[in-house]
Amino acid sequence: MILRTITKSQKENDELIGASQPISVVITTFNEQDHIEGVIESAIWADEILIVDSFSSDNTTELASKYPCKIIKRNYISPADQKNWAIGQAKNDWVLILDADERVTPELKIEIELLLQTNIDCDAFWIYRKNYFMNREIRYSGWQNDKVIRLIRRNSCRYNEVFVHEEIQTDKIKVSKLHHKLNHYTYKNLDHFIDKMQRYAAGAALDYSAKTTKITSYHLFLKPVFRFFKHYIIKGGIRDGLTGFIISVIMAWGVFLRYLKLKEIRKDYEF
């Protein structure tokens, strides 16, 4: 009887593992030759890897072509537009969306694989990120609770149409969270950080235009000062040392630049 029970249990486990739901990984790229191999290798276990590239001028697609990936080139409009289109090209019901500067850790991989062997009653999952900048992990500075919805049902989830900080719309779906984190190598260096903040500010100016009337000293001075205070003091950036100070200053500068660019768009040169 014991032997028969064990054999039956093993058979049930085998059937459970065999019934694992397939998953697609979607990665949108533009000039990511420094990151593309790392992110693909961290996701090589997936049933499908789909690269949607915005006509990179570096070796991104050449490096990606060494792996079993499907590569599609498409003109870029906005991050939300690109990801929404890419989600629709995935062949599997479950999709893991990655940026090129992210890595799936072995622990997260196992958690996702085990999850896919169950009856999942959610449409999407939050995944926390462990952020790295200037060769160190950032434990505070407002980045300590960084999370993104990245594991989704293909037909249930889409991003909101904004130019920066796009996120999966959650008003009509059921969302849970995973326990293990993505590694996020967020900025290559200071120049990359500053360049990205400039692009974010340009996009944010468009996003904030409809809800911002007259731009005053409140927007150009008080809001940046509070952003610095928030990251450096409230969120503990001071505990990240010089790196935390640098992050807080650049984040504050990004807020200032957002409203400055909005003034430029409106051709408003009065203070």
PDB file of C-alpha atoms in Angstrom:
ATOM      1  CA  MET A   1       0.000   0.000   0.000  1.00  0.00           C
ATOM      2  CA  ILE A   2       2.796   2.416   0.865  1.00  0.00           C
ATOM      3  CA  LEU A   3       4.559   1.695  -2.403  1.00  0.00           C
ATOM      4  CA  ARG A   4       1.363   2.259  -4.389  1.00  0.00           C
ATOM      5  CA  THR A   5       0.696   5.537  -2.556  1.00  0.00           C
ATOM      6  CA  ILE A   6       4.188   6.849  -3.301  1.00  0.00           C
ATOM      7  CA  THR A   7       3.902   5.797  -6.940  1.00  0.00           C
ATOM      8  CA  LYS A   8       0.566   7.559  -7.296  1.00  0.00           C
ATOM      9  CA  SER A   9       1.945  10.678  -5.658  1.00  0.00           C
ATOM     10  CA  GLN A  10       4.915  10.713  -8.010  1.00  0.00           C
ATOM     11  CA  LYS A  11       2.576  10.327 -10.981  1.00  0.00           C
ATOM     12  CA  GLU A  12       0.461  13.266  -9.796  1.00  0.00           C
ATOM     13  CA  ASN A  13       3.580  15.403  -9.385  1.00  0.00           C
ATOM     14  CA  ASP A  14       4.758  14.476 -12.861  1.00  0.00           C
ATOM     15  CA  GLU A  15       1.384  15.420 -14.287  1.00  0.00           C
ATOM     16  CA  LEU A  16       1.463  18.721 -12.398  1.00  0.00           C
ATOM     17  CA  ILE A  17       4.915  19.599 -13.724  1.00  0.00           C
ATOM     18  CA  GLY A  18       3.948  18.548 -17.224  1.00  0.00           C
ATOM     19  CA  ALA A  19       0.922  20.865 -17.109  1.00  0.00           C
ATOM     20  CA  SER A  20       3.063  23.951 -16.539  1.00  0.00           C
ATOM     21  CA  GLN A  21       1.714  26.914 -18.485  1.00  0.00           C
ATOM     22  CA  PRO A  22       4.081  28.324 -21.139  1.00  0.00           C
ATOM     23  CA  ILE A  23       5.407  31.858 -20.792  1.00  0.00           C
ATOM     24  CA  SER A  24       6.655  34.509 -23.189  1.00  0.00           C
ATOM     25  CA  VAL A  25       9.272  37.097 -22.250  1.00  0.00           C
ATOM     26  CA  VAL A  26       8.948  40.477 -23.985  1.00  0.00           C
ATOM     27  CA  ILE A  27      11.911  42.874 -24.096  1.00  0.00           C
ATOM     28  CA  THR A  28      11.692  46.276 -25.803  1.00  0.00           C
ATOM     29  CA  THR A  29      15.055  47.698 -26.848  1.00  0.00           C
ATOM     30  CA  PHE A  30      16.895  50.618 -28.373  1.00  0.00           C
ATOM     31  CA  ASN A  31      20.709  50.688 -28.386  1.00  0.00           C
ATOM     32  CA  GLU A  32      21.057  48.204 -25.530  1.00  0.00           C
ATOM     33  CA  GLN A  33      24.202  46.352 -26.627  1.00  0.00           C
ATOM     34  CA  ASP A  34      25.644  46.661 -23.101  1.00  0.00           C
ATOM     35  CA  HIS A  35      22.641  44.908 -21.558  1.00  0.00           C
ATOM     36  CA  ILE A  36      20.952  42.713 -24.134  1.00  0.00           C
ATOM     37  CA  GLU A  37      22.951  39.525 -23.587  1.00  0.00           C
ATOM     38  CA  GLY A  38      22.587  39.718 -19.813  1.00  0.00           C
ATOM     39  CA  VAL A  39      18.823  40.115 -19.866  1.00  0.00           C
ATOM     40  CA  ILE A  40      18.348  37.342 -22.448  1.00  0.00           C
ATOM     41  CA  GLU A  41      20.559  34.926 -20.523  1.00  0.00           C
ATOM     42  CA  SER A  42      18.537  35.589 -17.363  1.00  0.00           C
ATOM     43  CA  ALA A  43      15.332  34.700 -19.254  1.00  0.00           C
ATOM     44  CA  ILE A  44      16.583  31.912 -21.521  1.00  0.00           C
ATOM     45  CA  TRP A  45      14.424  29.409 -19.612  1.00  0.00           C
ATOM     46  CA  ALA A  46      11.219  30.940 -21.036  1.00  0.00           C
ATOM     47  CA  ASP A  47       9.218  29.254 -23.807  1.00  0.00           C
ATOM     48  CA  GLU A  48       9.486  32.335 -26.013  1.00  0.00           C
ATOM     49  CA  ILE A  49      11.696  35.436 -25.970  1.00  0.00           C
ATOM     50  CA  LEU A  50      10.415  38.298 -28.085  1.00  0.00           C
ATOM     51  CA  ILE A  51      12.641  41.314 -28.767  1.00  0.00           C
ATOM     52  CA  VAL A  52      10.866  44.411 -30.089  1.00  0.00           C
ATOM     53  CA  ASP A  53      13.598  46.780 -31.206  1.00  0.00           C
ATOM     54  CA  SER A  54      13.231  50.445 -32.165  1.00  0.00           C
ATOM     55  CA  PHE A  55      15.803  50.242 -34.989  1.00  0.00           C
ATOM     56  CA  SER A  56      18.907  50.266 -32.800  1.00  0.00           C
ATOM     57  CA  SER A  57      22.012  51.773 -34.393  1.00  0.00           C
ATOM     58  CA  ASP A  58      24.410  49.689 -32.276  1.00  0.00           C
ATOM     59  CA  ASN A  59      24.874  45.896 -32.058  1.00  0.00           C
ATOM     60  CA  THR A  60      21.737  45.160 -30.015  1.00  0.00           C
ATOM     61  CA  THR A  61      19.959  43.002 -32.579  1.00  0.00           C
ATOM     62  CA  GLU A  62      23.156  41.327 -33.781  1.00  0.00           C
ATOM     63  CA  LEU A  63      23.938  40.200 -30.243  1.00  0.00           C
ATOM     64  CA  ALA A  64      20.328  39.126 -29.628  1.00  0.00           C
ATOM     65  CA  SER A  65      20.332  37.050 -32.814  1.00  0.00           C
ATOM     66  CA  LYS A  66      22.856  34.669 -31.234  1.00  0.00           C
ATOM     67  CA  TYR A  67      20.072  33.448 -28.943  1.00  0.00           C
ATOM     68  CA  PRO A  68      16.783  31.652 -29.708  1.00  0.00           C
ATOM     69  CA  CYS A  69      14.795  34.883 -29.850  1.00  0.00           C
ATOM     70  CA  LYS A  70      12.210  36.322 -32.163  1.00  0.00           C
ATOM     71  CA  ILE A  71      13.301  39.833 -33.178  1.00  0.00           C
ATOM     72  CA  ILE A  72      10.837  42.380 -34.544  1.00  0.00           C
ATOM     73  CA  LYS A  73      11.733  45.945 -35.506  1.00  0.00           C
ATOM     74  CA  ARG A  74       9.125  48.649 -35.019  1.00  0.00           C
ATOM     75  CA  ASN A  75       9.140  52.443 -34.958  1.00  0.00           C
ATOM     76  CA  TYR A  76       9.008  53.915 -31.458  1.00  0.00           C
ATOM     77  CA  ILE A  77       6.224  56.266 -30.377  1.00  0.00           C
ATOM     78  CA  SER A  78       6.256  55.959 -26.589  1.00  0.00           C
ATOM     79  CA  PRO A  79       7.217  53.275 -24.060  1.00  0.00           C
ATOM     80  CA  ALA A  80       3.568  52.449 -23.365  1.00  0.00           C
ATOM     81  CA  ASP A  81       2.708  52.206 -27.048  1.00  0.00           C
ATOM     82  CA  GLN A  82       5.714  49.991 -27.758  1.00  0.00           C
ATOM     83  CA  LYS A  83       5.042  47.620 -24.865  1.00  0.00           C
ATOM     84  CA  ASN A  84       1.323  47.381 -25.564  1.00  0.00           C
ATOM     85  CA  TRP A  85       2.038  46.430 -29.154  1.00  0.00           C
ATOM     86  CA  ALA A  86       4.716  43.945 -28.077  1.00  0.00           C
ATOM     87  CA  ILE A  87       2.376  42.236 -25.596  1.00  0.00           C
ATOM     88  CA  GLY A  88      -0.034  41.554 -28.427  1.00  0.00           C
ATOM     89  CA  GLN A  89       2.694  39.780 -30.417  1.00  0.00           C
ATOM     90  CA  ALA A  90       3.464  37.243 -27.662  1.00  0.00           C
ATOM     91  CA  LYS A  91       2.175  33.754 -28.405  1.00  0.00           C
ATOM     92  CA  ASN A  92       1.560  32.632 -24.800  1.00  0.00           C
ATOM     93  CA  ASP A  93      -1.118  33.671 -22.333  1.00  0.00           C
ATOM     94  CA  TRP A  94       1.411  34.550 -19.641  1.00  0.00           C
ATOM     95  CA  VAL A  95       3.926  37.289 -20.435  1.00  0.00           C
ATOM     96  CA  LEU A  96       6.907  38.537 -18.451  1.00  0.00           C
ATOM     97  CA  ILE A  97       7.892  42.055 -19.531  1.00  0.00           C
ATOM     98  CA  LEU A  98      11.525  43.056 -19.029  1.00  0.00           C
ATOM     99  CA  ASP A  99      13.627  46.118 -19.682  1.00  0.00           C
ATOM    100  CA  ALA A 100      17.105  45.419 -21.016  1.00  0.00           C
ATOM    101  CA  ASP A 101      18.706  46.654 -17.783  1.00  0.00           C
ATOM    102  CA  GLU A 102      16.807  44.105 -15.664  1.00  0.00           C
ATOM    103  CA  ARG A 103      17.784  40.550 -14.753  1.00  0.00           C
ATOM    104  CA  VAL A 104      15.631  37.649 -13.598  1.00  0.00           C
ATOM    105  CA  THR A 105      17.351  36.153 -10.567  1.00  0.00           C
ATOM    106  CA  PRO A 106      17.482  32.341 -10.142  1.00  0.00           C
ATOM    107  CA  GLU A 107      15.122  32.670  -7.167  1.00  0.00           C
ATOM    108  CA  LEU A 108      12.588  34.669  -9.162  1.00  0.00           C
ATOM    109  CA  LYS A 109      12.821  32.205 -12.049  1.00  0.00           C
ATOM    110  CA  ILE A 110      11.955  29.299  -9.741  1.00  0.00           C
ATOM    111  CA  GLU A 111       9.083  31.244  -8.179  1.00  0.00           C
ATOM    112  CA  ILE A 112       7.585  32.007 -11.594  1.00  0.00           C
ATOM    113  CA  GLU A 113       8.018  28.431 -12.803  1.00  0.00           C
ATOM    114  CA  LEU A 114       6.284  27.059  -9.701  1.00  0.00           C
ATOM    115  CA  LEU A 115       3.501  29.611 -10.069  1.00  0.00           C
ATOM    116  CA  LEU A 116       2.883  28.537 -13.653  1.00  0.00           C
ATOM    117  CA  GLN A 117       2.250  24.983 -12.421  1.00  0.00           C
ATOM    118  CA  THR A 118      -0.789  26.141 -10.441  1.00  0.00           C
ATOM    119  CA  ASN A 119      -4.253  27.455 -11.184  1.00  0.00           C
ATOM    120  CA  ILE A 120      -3.575  31.190 -11.093  1.00  0.00           C
ATOM    121  CA  ASP A 121      -6.513  33.351 -10.044  1.00  0.00           C
ATOM    122  CA  CYS A 122      -4.813  36.704 -10.777  1.00  0.00           C
ATOM    123  CA  ASP A 123      -4.259  38.698 -13.952  1.00  0.00           C
ATOM    124  CA  ALA A 124      -0.961  40.330 -13.022  1.00  0.00           C
ATOM    125  CA  PHE A 125       1.799  40.371 -10.432  1.00  0.00           C
ATOM    126  CA  TRP A 126       3.884  43.118  -8.886  1.00  0.00           C
ATOM    127  CA  ILE A 127       7.611  42.372  -8.828  1.00  0.00           C
ATOM    128  CA  TYR A 128       9.935  44.334  -6.557  1.00  0.00           C
ATOM    129  CA  ARG A 129      13.301  45.479  -7.900  1.00  0.00           C
ATOM    130  CA  LYS A 130      16.724  45.614  -6.303  1.00  0.00           C
ATOM    131  CA  ASN A 131      18.367  48.703  -7.823  1.00  0.00           C
ATOM    132  CA  TYR A 132      22.057  49.216  -8.559  1.00  0.00           C
ATOM    133  CA  PHE A 133      23.804  52.487  -9.399  1.00  0.00           C
ATOM    134  CA  MET A 134      27.455  53.599  -9.326  1.00  0.00           C
ATOM    135  CA  ASN A 135      28.607  50.037  -8.604  1.00  0.00           C
ATOM    136  CA  ARG A 136      26.498  49.602  -5.476  1.00  0.00           C
ATOM    137  CA  GLU A 137      23.063  48.504  -4.375  1.00  0.00           C
ATOM    138  CA  ILE A 138      20.830  51.447  -3.507  1.00  0.00           C
ATOM    139  CA  ARG A 139      19.042  50.508  -0.296  1.00  0.00           C
ATOM    140  CA  TYR A 140      17.241  53.805   0.342  1.00  0.00           C
ATOM    141  CA  SER A 141      16.891  57.129  -1.580  1.00  0.00           C
ATOM    142  CA  GLY A 142      13.261  56.363  -2.448  1.00  0.00           C
ATOM    143  CA  TRP A 143      14.213  53.289  -4.448  1.00  0.00           C
ATOM    144  CA  GLN A 144      13.854  50.753  -1.636  1.00  0.00           C
ATOM    145  CA  ASN A 145      10.202  49.949  -2.374  1.00  0.00           C
ATOM    146  CA  ASP A 146      10.505  50.078  -6.152  1.00  0.00           C
ATOM    147  CA  LYS A 147       8.071  47.682  -7.779  1.00  0.00           C
ATOM    148  CA  VAL A 148       6.576  47.153 -11.228  1.00  0.00           C
ATOM    149  CA  ILE A 149       3.819  44.979 -12.676  1.00  0.00           C
ATOM    150  CA  ARG A 150       5.651  42.718 -15.103  1.00  0.00           C
ATOM    151  CA  LEU A 151       4.077  39.245 -15.036  1.00  0.00           C
ATOM    152  CA  ILE A 152       0.718  39.535 -16.797  1.00  0.00           C
ATOM    153  CA  ARG A 153      -1.994  37.732 -18.701  1.00  0.00           C
ATOM    154  CA  ARG A 154      -1.578  38.773 -22.322  1.00  0.00           C
ATOM    155  CA  ASN A 155      -5.264  39.434 -23.020  1.00  0.00           C
ATOM    156  CA  SER A 156      -6.101  41.167 -19.735  1.00  0.00           C
ATOM    157  CA  CYS A 157      -3.404  43.788 -19.269  1.00  0.00           C
ATOM    158  CA  ARG A 158      -2.247  46.936 -21.043  1.00  0.00           C
ATOM    159  CA  TYR A 159      -0.200  49.991 -20.114  1.00  0.00           C
ATOM    160  CA  ASN A 160      -1.720  53.428 -19.580  1.00  0.00           C
ATOM    161  CA  GLU A 161      -0.930  55.806 -22.430  1.00  0.00           C
ATOM    162  CA  VAL A 162       1.637  58.176 -20.935  1.00  0.00           C
ATOM    163  CA  PHE A 163       5.068  59.273 -22.116  1.00  0.00           C
ATOM    164  CA  VAL A 164       6.989  58.390 -18.924  1.00  0.00           C
ATOM    165  CA  HIS A 165       6.534  56.059 -15.962  1.00  0.00           C
ATOM    166  CA  GLU A 166       4.049  53.883 -17.806  1.00  0.00           C
ATOM    167  CA  GLU A 167       2.323  51.249 -15.709  1.00  0.00           C
ATOM    168  CA  ILE A 168      -0.170  48.450 -16.229  1.00  0.00           C
ATOM    169  CA  GLN A 169      -3.725  49.655 -15.649  1.00  0.00           C
ATOM    170  CA  THR A 170      -5.125  47.890 -12.603  1.00  0.00           C
ATOM    171  CA  ASP A 171      -8.700  49.160 -12.292  1.00  0.00           C
ATOM    172  CA  LYS A 172     -10.325  46.101 -13.924  1.00  0.00           C
ATOM    173  CA  ILE A 173      -7.890  43.317 -13.087  1.00  0.00           C
ATOM    174  CA  LYS A 174      -6.864  41.274 -10.061  1.00  0.00           C
ATOM    175  CA  VAL A 175      -3.266  41.872  -8.993  1.00  0.00           C
ATOM    176  CA  SER A 176      -1.021  39.986  -6.576  1.00  0.00           C
ATOM    177  CA  LYS A 177       2.729  40.124  -5.922  1.00  0.00           C
ATOM    178  CA  LEU A 178       5.768  37.890  -6.134  1.00  0.00           C
ATOM    179  CA  HIS A 179       8.238  37.478  -3.291  1.00  0.00           C
ATOM    180  CA  HIS A 180      11.546  37.525  -5.134  1.00  0.00           C
ATOM    181  CA  LYS A 181      13.014  40.551  -6.898  1.00  0.00           C
ATOM    182  CA  LEU A 182      14.384  41.586 -10.254  1.00  0.00           C
ATOM    183  CA  ASN A 183      17.898  42.978 -10.322  1.00  0.00           C
ATOM    184  CA  HIS A 184      17.780  46.421 -11.934  1.00  0.00           C
ATOM    185  CA  TYR A 185      20.995  48.012 -13.224  1.00  0.00           C
ATOM    186  CA  THR A 186      19.209  51.282 -13.639  1.00  0.00           C
ATOM    187  CA  TYR A 187      21.851  53.729 -14.927  1.00  0.00           C
ATOM    188  CA  LYS A 188      25.246  52.962 -16.460  1.00  0.00           C
ATOM    189  CA  ASN A 189      26.880  56.142 -15.142  1.00  0.00           C
ATOM    190  CA  LEU A 190      26.141  59.777 -14.282  1.00  0.00           C
ATOM    191  CA  ASP A 191      25.907  60.824 -17.930  1.00  0.00           C
ATOM    192  CA  HIS A 192      23.329  58.100 -18.583  1.00  0.00           C
ATOM    193  CA  PHE A 193      21.344  59.126 -15.495  1.00  0.00           C
ATOM    194  CA  ILE A 194      21.306  62.796 -16.508  1.00  0.00           C
ATOM    195  CA  ASP A 195      20.462  62.008 -20.128  1.00  0.00           C
ATOM    196  CA  LYS A 196      17.585  59.775 -19.050  1.00  0.00           C
ATOM    197  CA  MET A 197      16.246  62.434 -16.680  1.00  0.00           C
ATOM    198  CA  GLN A 198      16.259  64.936 -19.555  1.00  0.00           C
ATOM    199  CA  ARG A 199      14.205  62.556 -21.681  1.00  0.00           C
ATOM    200  CA  TYR A 200      11.878  61.819 -18.779  1.00  0.00           C
ATOM    201  CA  ALA A 201      11.407  65.545 -18.181  1.00  0.00           C
ATOM    202  CA  ALA A 202      10.456  66.109 -21.827  1.00  0.00           C
ATOM    203  CA  GLY A 203       7.877  63.315 -21.683  1.00  0.00           C
ATOM    204  CA  ALA A 204       6.609  64.336 -18.247  1.00  0.00           C
ATOM    205  CA  ALA A 205       6.062  67.884 -19.500  1.00  0.00           C
ATOM    206  CA  LEU A 206       3.547  66.492 -21.993  1.00  0.00           C
ATOM    207  CA  ASP A 207       1.928  64.271 -19.369  1.00  0.00           C
ATOM    208  CA  TYR A 208       1.584  67.164 -16.894  1.00  0.00           C
ATOM    209  CA  SER A 209       0.447  69.778 -19.406  1.00  0.00           C
ATOM    210  CA  ALA A 210      -3.295  69.172 -19.071  1.00  0.00           C
ATOM    211  CA  LYS A 211      -3.251  69.298 -15.261  1.00  0.00           C
ATOM    212  CA  THR A 212      -0.856  72.212 -14.866  1.00  0.00           C
ATOM    213  CA  THR A 213      -2.186  75.720 -15.423  1.00  0.00           C
ATOM    214  CA  LYS A 214       0.209  78.602 -14.841  1.00  0.00           C
ATOM    215  CA  ILE A 215       3.744  77.606 -13.919  1.00  0.00           C
ATOM    216  CA  THR A 216       4.966  79.568 -10.900  1.00  0.00           C
ATOM    217  CA  SER A 217       7.840  79.582  -8.430  1.00  0.00           C
ATOM    218  CA  TYR A 218       5.978  76.778  -6.668  1.00  0.00           C
ATOM    219  CA  HIS A 219       6.681  74.475  -9.625  1.00  0.00           C
ATOM    220  CA  LEU A 220      10.195  75.722 -10.388  1.00  0.00           C
ATOM    221  CA  PHE A 221      11.482  76.069  -6.822  1.00  0.00           C
ATOM    222  CA  LEU A 222       9.334  74.546  -4.084  1.00  0.00           C
ATOM    223  CA  LYS A 223       8.521  71.272  -5.844  1.00  0.00           C
ATOM    224  CA  PRO A 224      12.195  70.523  -6.708  1.00  0.00           C
ATOM    225  CA  VAL A 225      13.265  71.409  -3.155  1.00  0.00           C
ATOM    226  CA  PHE A 226      10.637  69.085  -1.719  1.00  0.00           C
ATOM    227  CA  ARG A 227      11.677  66.321  -4.119  1.00  0.00           C
ATOM    228  CA  PHE A 228      15.245  66.577  -2.839  1.00  0.00           C
ATOM    229  CA  PHE A 229      14.014  66.559   0.775  1.00  0.00           C
ATOM    230  CA  LYS A 230      11.786  63.570   0.067  1.00  0.00           C
ATOM    231  CA  HIS A 231      14.552  61.416  -1.442  1.00  0.00           C
ATOM    232  CA  TYR A 232      17.409  62.496   0.807  1.00  0.00           C
ATOM    233  CA  ILE A 233      15.679  62.839   4.187  1.00  0.00           C
ATOM    234  CA  ILE A 234      12.241  61.188   4.187  1.00  0.00           C
ATOM    235  CA  LYS A 235      13.291  58.209   2.024  1.00  0.00           C
ATOM    236  CA  GLY A 236      16.701  57.876   3.657  1.00  0.00           C
ATOM    237  CA  GLY A 237      19.010  58.891   0.811  1.00  0.00           C
ATOM    238  CA  ILE A 238      21.419  60.201   3.423  1.00  0.00           C
ATOM    239  CA  ARG A 239      22.011  56.572   4.406  1.00  0.00           C
ATOM    240  CA  ASP A 240      23.228  55.805   0.868  1.00  0.00           C
ATOM    241  CA  GLY A 241      26.101  58.249   1.330  1.00  0.00           C
ATOM    242  CA  LEU A 242      27.363  60.286  -1.623  1.00  0.00           C
ATOM    243  CA  THR A 243      25.370  58.140  -4.051  1.00  0.00           C
ATOM    244  CA  GLY A 244      22.153  58.969  -2.186  1.00  0.00           C
ATOM    245  CA  PHE A 245      22.973  62.678  -2.325  1.00  0.00           C
ATOM    246  CA  ILE A 246      23.628  62.492  -6.072  1.00  0.00           C
ATOM    247  CA  ILE A 247      20.358  60.633  -6.679  1.00  0.00           C
ATOM    248  CA  SER A 248      18.393  63.178  -4.637  1.00  0.00           C
ATOM    249  CA  VAL A 249      19.930  66.154  -6.441  1.00  0.00           C
ATOM    250  CA  ILE A 250      19.302  64.715  -9.916  1.00  0.00           C
ATOM    251  CA  MET A 251      15.735  63.701  -9.056  1.00  0.00           C
ATOM    252  CA  ALA A 252      15.068  67.271  -7.844  1.00  0.00           C
ATOM    253  CA  TRP A 253      16.668  68.668 -10.997  1.00  0.00           C
ATOM    254  CA  GLY A 254      14.385  66.426 -13.062  1.00  0.00           C
ATOM    255  CA  VAL A 255      11.306  68.031 -11.469  1.00  0.00           C
ATOM    256  CA  PHE A 256      12.669  71.513 -12.206  1.00  0.00           C
ATOM    257  CA  LEU A 257      13.445  70.503 -15.793  1.00  0.00           C
ATOM    258  CA  ARG A 258       9.930  69.065 -16.272  1.00  0.00           C
ATOM    259  CA  TYR A 259       8.283  72.429 -15.675  1.00  0.00           C
ATOM    260  CA  LEU A 260      10.981  74.342 -17.512  1.00  0.00           C
ATOM    261  CA  LYS A 261      10.348  72.215 -20.607  1.00  0.00           C
ATOM    262  CA  LEU A 262       6.617  72.749 -20.201  1.00  0.00           C
ATOM    263  CA  LYS A 263       7.205  76.505 -20.205  1.00  0.00           C
ATOM    264  CA  GLU A 264       9.258  76.077 -23.356  1.00  0.00           C
ATOM    265  CA  ILE A 265       6.481  74.054 -25.043  1.00  0.00           C
ATOM    266  CA  ARG A 266       4.004  76.810 -24.194  1.00  0.00           C
ATOM    267  CA  LYS A 267       6.476  79.512 -25.272  1.00  0.00           C
ATOM    268  CA  ASP A 268       5.930  81.019 -21.843  1.00  0.00           C
ATOM    269  CA  TYR A 269       9.040  82.986 -21.013  1.00  0.00           C
ATOM    270  CA  GLU A 270       7.583  85.013 -18.175  1.00  0.00           C
ATOM    271  CA  PHE A 271       8.217  84.146 -14.539  1.00  0.00           C
TER     272      PHE A 271
END
